[in-house]
Amino acid sequence: GEIVGTLSPAPLDPRTRDQARAALESARALVREASARAEQAVVSLEEARRARRRAENMATAGALSARELERAIDAERLQDRELTAAQERHRAAEQDERRARLALTASDPATPIARDAVRLRAPMSGRVLRVFEEHDRVVPAGTPLLEIGDTRSVEVVVDVLTRDAPDARVGRRILVRVADEAPRSARVVRVEPSAFTKVSPLGVEEQRVNVIAQFDEPQSDLGNGFEVRAAIVLYEGSVLKMPVSALVPLDSGWAAFVVERGRTSLRPIRVGQRATQEVEVTEGLRTGDIVVLHPDDRLLAGSRVKLAAPR
C-alpha cells in the first residue's frame, strides 16, 4: 500500500501538440453537428406526431383511408428512431471530444489533470530489491520500474543436469551452505519443466534444469541473488561406508584390499548407495576394517604393507 512511484503523462512535442489541438477542434465540430442533428430530429418527430393526430381525426371522420393512417403512424415511429440515433451520435461525439481534450490537457504540467499523477503502490509487503528506472524519463507501457520481494520467504534455485533431474523429486531434502557455515535444510517444491543450455567451466555445453526449493525455516540474512552451494539428498540413513577410491573391480562386482596382520587380502564386497567420494558397503566388510586407498597393479593379495603415519 505504500507509494513507491508516480506516473505522469509524457509531454507532447510541438508537432504532436498541434495534431492534438486539431483533433480536439475536429471533435468539437462533430459535437456541434451531432447536436444540431439531434435538435432537427426533435422537430421532425413533433411534426410527425401532429401529422399522425390529423390522420387519426380524418380517418375517424371517414375522410382518410386506413392505409394513409398506417403511413402516418409508421412515419412517426421512424422519426422517433431517428431521434434516438441522433442522440446516441451526439453522446458518442461528446465522448470523442472529451478524449481529445484529455489527451491534450493531460500532457500540460500546469493542468490539474497532469498534476494528479498516477500513484504506484506496493502490491505486497517486502523490500525493494531492484530499481530499474532511477531517474525521470519517458517509459513505454509495460516497462518494469521496481522489483519488490519478501526476502523472508526466499527460494533456492539449483541448476542440475537433466539426467539427474528425475532424482530431484518434490519433497527431497536439500542441504544449503552459505560460505563456510553449517548447512541449512530446505525441501524441493518444484522442478521446472523446461531445460536450458549452460556451458561448463571446461567449455562443454550441458543441458540443465532448475530445481526450486524452500527453506524449512525463514531466512533473515539471505537476499535476492545470493550465491549458495546446494546438495540434494538422494539417500539418508545409518550405513557402513568407505571411500570410493578403495574399490577394486572384481569379475562382475567389486572388492577391496583389507589389511589384516600387516598383509592384504582381496575381499569381495557388495555396494549399495554411491556418492561422489563415498560408497555404502552392504556385505563383505565390518566396522573398523582397514582398506587400502588407491591400490595399484603392484598390490596383490598377501602383500605385506605398512600403515602410513596419519597426516
CSV table of C-alpha atoms in Angstrom, one decimal:
chain,number,residue,atom,x,y,z
A,1,GLY,CA,0.0,0.0,0.0
A,2,GLU,CA,2.9,2.4,0.3
A,3,ILE,CA,3.6,4.8,-2.6
A,4,VAL,CA,6.7,3.7,-4.4
A,5,GLY,CA,6.5,5.8,-7.5
A,6,THR,CA,4.4,8.2,-9.6
A,7,LEU,CA,3.5,8.2,-13.3
A,8,SER,CA,2.8,11.5,-15.1
A,9,PRO,CA,1.7,11.8,-18.7
A,10,ALA,CA,4.5,12.4,-21.0
A,11,PRO,CA,4.8,15.9,-22.5
A,12,LEU,CA,4.0,16.3,-26.2
A,13,ASP,CA,6.4,17.6,-28.8
A,14,PRO,CA,5.2,20.7,-30.7
A,15,ARG,CA,4.1,18.7,-33.8
A,16,THR,CA,2.1,16.2,-31.7
A,17,ARG,CA,0.6,19.0,-29.7
A,18,ASP,CA,-0.6,20.8,-32.9
A,19,GLN,CA,-2.1,17.5,-34.0
A,20,ALA,CA,-3.9,17.1,-30.7
A,21,ARG,CA,-5.3,20.6,-30.9
A,22,ALA,CA,-6.6,19.9,-34.4
A,23,ALA,CA,-8.1,16.6,-33.2
A,24,LEU,CA,-9.8,18.5,-30.4
A,25,GLU,CA,-11.3,21.1,-32.7
A,26,SER,CA,-12.5,18.4,-35.1
A,27,ALA,CA,-14.1,16.6,-32.2
A,28,ARG,CA,-15.8,19.8,-31.0
A,29,ALA,CA,-17.2,20.4,-34.6
A,30,LEU,CA,-18.6,16.9,-34.6
A,31,VAL,CA,-20.3,17.6,-31.3
A,32,ARG,CA,-21.9,20.7,-32.7
A,33,GLU,CA,-23.0,18.9,-35.8
A,34,ALA,CA,-24.5,16.0,-33.8
A,35,SER,CA,-26.3,18.5,-31.5
A,36,ALA,CA,-27.8,20.2,-34.5
A,37,ARG,CA,-29.0,16.9,-36.0
A,38,ALA,CA,-30.5,15.9,-32.7
A,39,GLU,CA,-32.5,19.2,-32.5
A,40,GLN,CA,-33.6,18.7,-36.1
A,41,ALA,CA,-34.7,15.1,-35.2
A,42,VAL,CA,-36.8,16.5,-32.3
A,43,VAL,CA,-38.6,19.0,-34.6
A,44,SER,CA,-39.2,16.2,-37.2
A,45,LEU,CA,-40.7,14.0,-34.5
A,46,GLU,CA,-43.0,16.7,-33.3
A,47,GLU,CA,-44.2,17.3,-36.9
A,48,ALA,CA,-44.7,13.5,-37.4
A,49,ARG,CA,-46.8,13.4,-34.2
A,50,ARG,CA,-49.0,16.2,-35.4
A,51,ALA,CA,-49.4,14.6,-38.8
A,52,ARG,CA,-50.4,11.3,-37.1
A,53,ARG,CA,-53.0,13.0,-34.9
A,54,ARG,CA,-54.5,14.8,-38.0
A,55,ALA,CA,-54.6,11.5,-39.8
A,56,GLU,CA,-56.4,9.8,-36.9
A,57,ASN,CA,-59.0,12.6,-36.9
A,58,MET,CA,-59.6,12.4,-40.6
A,59,ALA,CA,-59.8,8.6,-40.5
A,60,THR,CA,-62.4,8.9,-37.8
A,61,ALA,CA,-64.4,11.3,-39.9
A,62,GLY,CA,-64.1,8.9,-42.9
A,63,ALA,CA,-62.1,11.4,-44.9
A,64,LEU,CA,-58.8,9.3,-44.9
A,65,SER,CA,-58.2,5.7,-45.8
A,66,ALA,CA,-56.8,3.1,-43.4
A,67,ARG,CA,-53.6,2.8,-45.5
A,68,GLU,CA,-52.9,6.5,-45.2
A,69,LEU,CA,-53.4,6.3,-41.5
A,70,GLU,CA,-50.8,3.5,-41.3
A,71,ARG,CA,-48.3,5.5,-43.2
A,72,ALA,CA,-48.7,8.4,-40.8
A,73,ILE,CA,-48.2,6.1,-37.8
A,74,ASP,CA,-45.1,4.5,-39.4
A,75,ALA,CA,-43.7,7.9,-40.2
A,76,GLU,CA,-43.9,8.8,-36.5
A,77,ARG,CA,-42.2,5.6,-35.4
A,78,LEU,CA,-39.4,6.2,-38.0
A,79,GLN,CA,-38.8,9.8,-36.7
A,80,ASP,CA,-38.8,8.5,-33.1
A,81,ARG,CA,-36.0,6.1,-34.0
A,82,GLU,CA,-34.2,8.8,-35.9
A,83,LEU,CA,-34.2,11.0,-32.8
A,84,THR,CA,-32.8,8.1,-30.7
A,85,ALA,CA,-30.0,7.5,-33.2
A,86,ALA,CA,-29.2,11.3,-33.3
A,87,GLN,CA,-29.0,11.4,-29.5
A,88,GLU,CA,-26.6,8.4,-29.5
A,89,ARG,CA,-24.4,10.0,-32.1
A,90,HIS,CA,-24.4,13.2,-30.0
A,91,ARG,CA,-23.3,11.3,-26.9
A,92,ALA,CA,-20.6,9.5,-28.9
A,93,ALA,CA,-19.3,12.8,-30.3
A,94,GLU,CA,-19.1,14.2,-26.8
A,95,GLN,CA,-17.0,11.3,-25.6
A,96,ASP,CA,-14.7,11.7,-28.6
A,97,GLU,CA,-14.4,15.4,-27.7
A,98,ARG,CA,-13.6,14.5,-24.1
A,99,ARG,CA,-11.0,12.0,-25.1
A,100,ALA,CA,-9.3,14.5,-27.4
A,101,ARG,CA,-9.4,17.2,-24.7
A,102,LEU,CA,-7.9,14.9,-22.1
A,103,ALA,CA,-5.1,13.8,-24.5
A,104,LEU,CA,-4.2,17.5,-24.9
A,105,THR,CA,-4.5,18.8,-21.3
A,106,ALA,CA,-3.0,15.8,-19.6
A,107,SER,CA,0.3,16.5,-21.2
A,108,ASP,CA,0.5,20.0,-19.9
A,109,PRO,CA,2.2,20.0,-16.4
A,110,ALA,CA,0.2,23.2,-15.5
A,111,THR,CA,-3.2,21.4,-15.7
A,112,PRO,CA,-4.9,19.8,-12.7
A,113,ILE,CA,-5.2,16.5,-14.7
A,114,ALA,CA,-1.4,16.3,-15.2
A,115,ARG,CA,-0.7,17.3,-11.6
A,116,ASP,CA,-3.0,14.4,-10.4
A,117,ALA,CA,-0.4,11.7,-11.4
A,118,VAL,CA,-1.0,8.0,-11.1
A,119,ARG,CA,0.5,6.8,-7.8
A,120,LEU,CA,2.1,3.4,-7.8
A,121,ARG,CA,1.5,1.4,-4.6
A,122,ALA,CA,3.4,-1.6,-3.4
A,123,PRO,CA,1.4,-4.7,-4.2
A,124,MET,CA,2.9,-6.6,-1.2
A,125,SER,CA,4.9,-6.1,1.9
A,126,GLY,CA,8.6,-6.6,1.5
A,127,ARG,CA,11.8,-4.8,0.3
A,128,VAL,CA,12.7,-3.1,-2.9
A,129,LEU,CA,15.2,-5.5,-4.5
A,130,ARG,CA,16.0,-3.5,-7.6
A,131,VAL,CA,15.2,-0.1,-9.1
A,132,PHE,CA,15.1,-0.4,-12.9
A,133,GLU,CA,14.4,3.3,-13.5
A,134,GLU,CA,16.3,5.6,-11.1
A,135,HIS,CA,15.6,8.9,-12.9
A,136,ASP,CA,12.6,10.5,-14.5
A,137,ARG,CA,12.2,9.6,-18.2
A,138,VAL,CA,9.6,8.6,-20.7
A,139,VAL,CA,8.8,4.9,-20.4
A,140,PRO,CA,6.7,2.8,-22.7
A,141,ALA,CA,3.8,0.8,-21.4
A,142,GLY,CA,4.9,-2.4,-19.7
A,143,THR,CA,8.3,-1.2,-18.7
A,144,PRO,CA,9.4,-2.7,-15.3
A,145,LEU,CA,10.1,0.0,-12.8
A,146,LEU,CA,10.7,-1.8,-9.5
A,147,GLU,CA,11.2,-5.3,-8.2
A,148,ILE,CA,9.7,-6.0,-4.8
A,149,GLY,CA,10.1,-9.2,-2.8
A,150,ASP,CA,9.8,-10.7,0.7
A,151,THR,CA,13.3,-11.9,1.5
A,152,ARG,CA,12.0,-13.9,4.5
A,153,SER,CA,10.4,-16.4,2.0
A,154,VAL,CA,13.4,-16.5,-0.3
A,155,GLU,CA,13.7,-19.6,-2.5
A,156,VAL,CA,16.8,-21.6,-3.6
A,157,VAL,CA,17.3,-22.2,-7.4
A,158,VAL,CA,19.7,-25.1,-8.1
A,159,ASP,CA,20.5,-25.9,-11.7
A,160,VAL,CA,21.2,-29.7,-12.2
A,161,LEU,CA,21.9,-31.8,-15.2
A,162,THR,CA,18.8,-33.1,-16.9
A,163,ARG,CA,19.9,-36.7,-16.4
A,164,ASP,CA,19.9,-36.0,-12.6
A,165,ALA,CA,16.6,-34.1,-12.6
A,166,PRO,CA,14.4,-37.3,-12.1
A,167,ASP,CA,16.1,-37.9,-8.8
A,168,ALA,CA,15.3,-34.4,-7.6
A,169,ARG,CA,11.7,-35.2,-6.8
A,170,VAL,CA,9.4,-32.9,-4.9
A,171,GLY,CA,9.9,-33.2,-1.1
A,172,ARG,CA,13.6,-34.2,-1.4
A,173,ARG,CA,15.8,-32.6,1.3
A,174,ILE,CA,18.5,-30.1,0.2
A,175,LEU,CA,21.5,-29.1,2.3
A,176,VAL,CA,22.3,-25.4,1.5
A,177,ARG,CA,25.6,-24.0,2.5
A,178,VAL,CA,26.3,-20.2,2.8
A,179,ALA,CA,30.1,-19.6,2.9
A,180,ASP,CA,31.6,-21.9,5.5
A,181,GLU,CA,28.5,-22.0,7.8
A,182,ALA,CA,26.7,-25.1,8.8
A,183,PRO,CA,24.3,-26.5,6.2
A,184,ARG,CA,20.7,-25.2,6.2
A,185,SER,CA,17.8,-27.5,5.5
A,186,ALA,CA,15.4,-27.0,2.5
A,187,ARG,CA,12.9,-29.0,0.5
A,188,VAL,CA,12.3,-29.3,-3.2
A,189,VAL,CA,9.0,-27.7,-4.1
A,190,ARG,CA,9.2,-27.7,-7.9
A,191,VAL,CA,11.3,-28.9,-10.8
A,192,GLU,CA,10.9,-26.7,-13.8
A,193,PRO,CA,9.6,-28.5,-16.9
A,194,SER,CA,11.9,-26.7,-19.4
A,195,ALA,CA,15.7,-27.2,-19.6
A,196,PHE,CA,18.4,-24.8,-20.9
A,197,THR,CA,21.9,-25.0,-22.2
A,198,LYS,CA,24.8,-24.0,-20.0
A,199,VAL,CA,28.5,-24.0,-20.7
A,200,SER,CA,30.5,-25.8,-18.0
A,201,PRO,CA,33.9,-24.4,-16.7
A,202,LEU,CA,35.6,-26.9,-19.1
A,203,GLY,CA,33.7,-25.4,-22.1
A,204,VAL,CA,31.2,-28.3,-22.5
A,205,GLU,CA,27.6,-27.5,-23.3
A,206,GLU,CA,25.3,-29.1,-20.8
A,207,GLN,CA,21.5,-29.4,-20.6
A,208,ARG,CA,20.4,-28.3,-17.2
A,209,VAL,CA,17.1,-27.7,-15.4
A,210,ASN,CA,16.3,-25.5,-12.4
A,211,VAL,CA,15.2,-27.2,-9.2
A,212,ILE,CA,13.3,-24.8,-6.8
A,213,ALA,CA,13.5,-25.3,-3.1
A,214,GLN,CA,12.2,-23.6,0.0
A,215,PHE,CA,13.9,-23.4,3.4
A,216,ASP,CA,12.3,-25.2,6.3
A,217,GLU,CA,12.7,-22.0,8.4
A,218,PRO,CA,12.6,-18.3,7.5
A,219,GLN,CA,15.9,-16.8,6.5
A,220,SER,CA,16.7,-13.3,7.6
A,221,ASP,CA,20.3,-13.0,6.3
A,222,LEU,CA,19.8,-14.1,2.7
A,223,GLY,CA,18.8,-11.8,-0.1
A,224,ASN,CA,17.9,-12.0,-3.7
A,225,GLY,CA,20.6,-13.3,-6.0
A,226,PHE,CA,22.9,-14.6,-3.2
A,227,GLU,CA,25.2,-17.5,-4.2
A,228,VAL,CA,24.9,-20.7,-2.2
A,229,ARG,CA,26.1,-24.2,-2.5
A,230,ALA,CA,23.4,-26.9,-2.5
A,231,ALA,CA,23.4,-30.7,-2.2
A,232,ILE,CA,20.3,-32.7,-2.9
A,233,VAL,CA,20.0,-35.6,-0.5
A,234,LEU,CA,19.1,-38.7,-2.6
A,235,TYR,CA,19.5,-41.2,0.2
A,236,GLU,CA,19.7,-40.8,4.0
A,237,GLY,CA,20.3,-43.5,6.6
A,238,SER,CA,22.7,-45.2,9.0
A,239,VAL,CA,25.1,-47.3,6.8
A,240,LEU,CA,28.6,-48.7,6.7
A,241,LYS,CA,30.6,-46.7,4.1
A,242,MET,CA,34.1,-46.5,2.8
A,243,PRO,CA,36.0,-44.2,0.3
A,244,VAL,CA,35.2,-44.8,-3.4
A,245,SER,CA,39.0,-44.8,-4.0
A,246,ALA,CA,39.2,-48.2,-2.2
A,247,LEU,CA,37.1,-50.0,-4.8
A,248,VAL,CA,38.7,-52.7,-6.9
A,249,PRO,CA,36.9,-54.2,-9.9
A,250,LEU,CA,36.4,-58.0,-9.5
A,251,ASP,CA,34.7,-60.1,-12.2
A,252,SER,CA,31.2,-58.5,-12.4
A,253,GLY,CA,31.4,-56.9,-9.0
A,254,TRP,CA,33.6,-55.1,-6.6
A,255,ALA,CA,36.2,-55.9,-4.0
A,256,ALA,CA,38.6,-54.1,-1.6
A,257,PHE,CA,42.1,-54.8,-0.2
A,258,VAL,CA,41.7,-55.3,3.5
A,259,VAL,CA,44.7,-55.1,5.8
A,260,GLU,CA,44.9,-57.9,8.4
A,261,ARG,CA,48.1,-58.5,10.5
A,262,GLY,CA,50.2,-56.5,8.1
A,263,ARG,CA,49.1,-58.3,5.0
A,264,THR,CA,46.5,-57.6,2.4
A,265,SER,CA,43.6,-59.8,1.4
A,266,LEU,CA,41.3,-59.1,-1.6
A,267,ARG,CA,37.7,-59.4,-0.2
A,268,PRO,CA,34.6,-59.3,-2.4
A,269,ILE,CA,32.1,-56.8,-1.3
A,270,ARG,CA,28.6,-55.6,-2.3
A,271,VAL,CA,27.9,-51.9,-2.6
A,272,GLY,CA,24.7,-50.0,-2.2
A,273,GLN,CA,24.2,-46.3,-2.5
A,274,ARG,CA,27.1,-44.3,-4.1
A,275,ALA,CA,28.1,-40.7,-3.6
A,276,THR,CA,30.9,-38.7,-5.2
A,277,GLN,CA,33.6,-39.7,-2.6
A,278,GLU,CA,32.0,-42.5,-0.6
A,279,VAL,CA,30.1,-45.7,-1.2
A,280,GLU,CA,27.8,-47.8,1.0
A,281,VAL,CA,29.0,-51.4,1.8
A,282,THR,CA,26.2,-53.8,2.4
A,283,GLU,CA,28.3,-57.0,2.5
A,284,GLY,CA,31.9,-58.1,2.9
A,285,LEU,CA,33.2,-55.5,5.4
A,286,ARG,CA,32.8,-54.8,9.1
A,287,THR,CA,33.1,-51.6,11.0
A,288,GLY,CA,36.7,-50.9,11.8
A,289,ASP,CA,38.2,-52.8,8.8
A,290,ILE,CA,41.3,-51.1,7.3
A,291,VAL,CA,41.2,-50.8,3.5
A,292,VAL,CA,43.8,-49.7,1.0
A,293,LEU,CA,43.2,-46.4,-0.8
A,294,HIS,CA,44.1,-46.1,-4.5
A,295,PRO,CA,45.6,-49.6,-4.9
A,296,ASP,CA,47.7,-50.1,-8.0
A,297,ASP,CA,48.6,-53.1,-10.1
A,298,ARG,CA,51.7,-54.0,-8.0
A,299,LEU,CA,49.5,-54.7,-5.0
A,300,LEU,CA,48.5,-58.4,-4.7
A,301,ALA,CA,46.6,-60.4,-2.2
A,302,GLY,CA,49.0,-61.4,0.6
A,303,SER,CA,51.3,-58.4,0.1
A,304,ARG,CA,53.0,-57.1,3.2
A,305,VAL,CA,52.0,-53.5,3.9
A,306,LYS,CA,52.8,-50.9,6.5
A,307,LEU,CA,50.3,-48.4,7.8
A,308,ALA,CA,51.3,-44.8,7.0
A,309,ALA,CA,51.5,-42.3,9.8
A,310,PRO,CA,48.4,-40.1,10.0
A,311,ARG,CA,48.9,-36.7,8.3
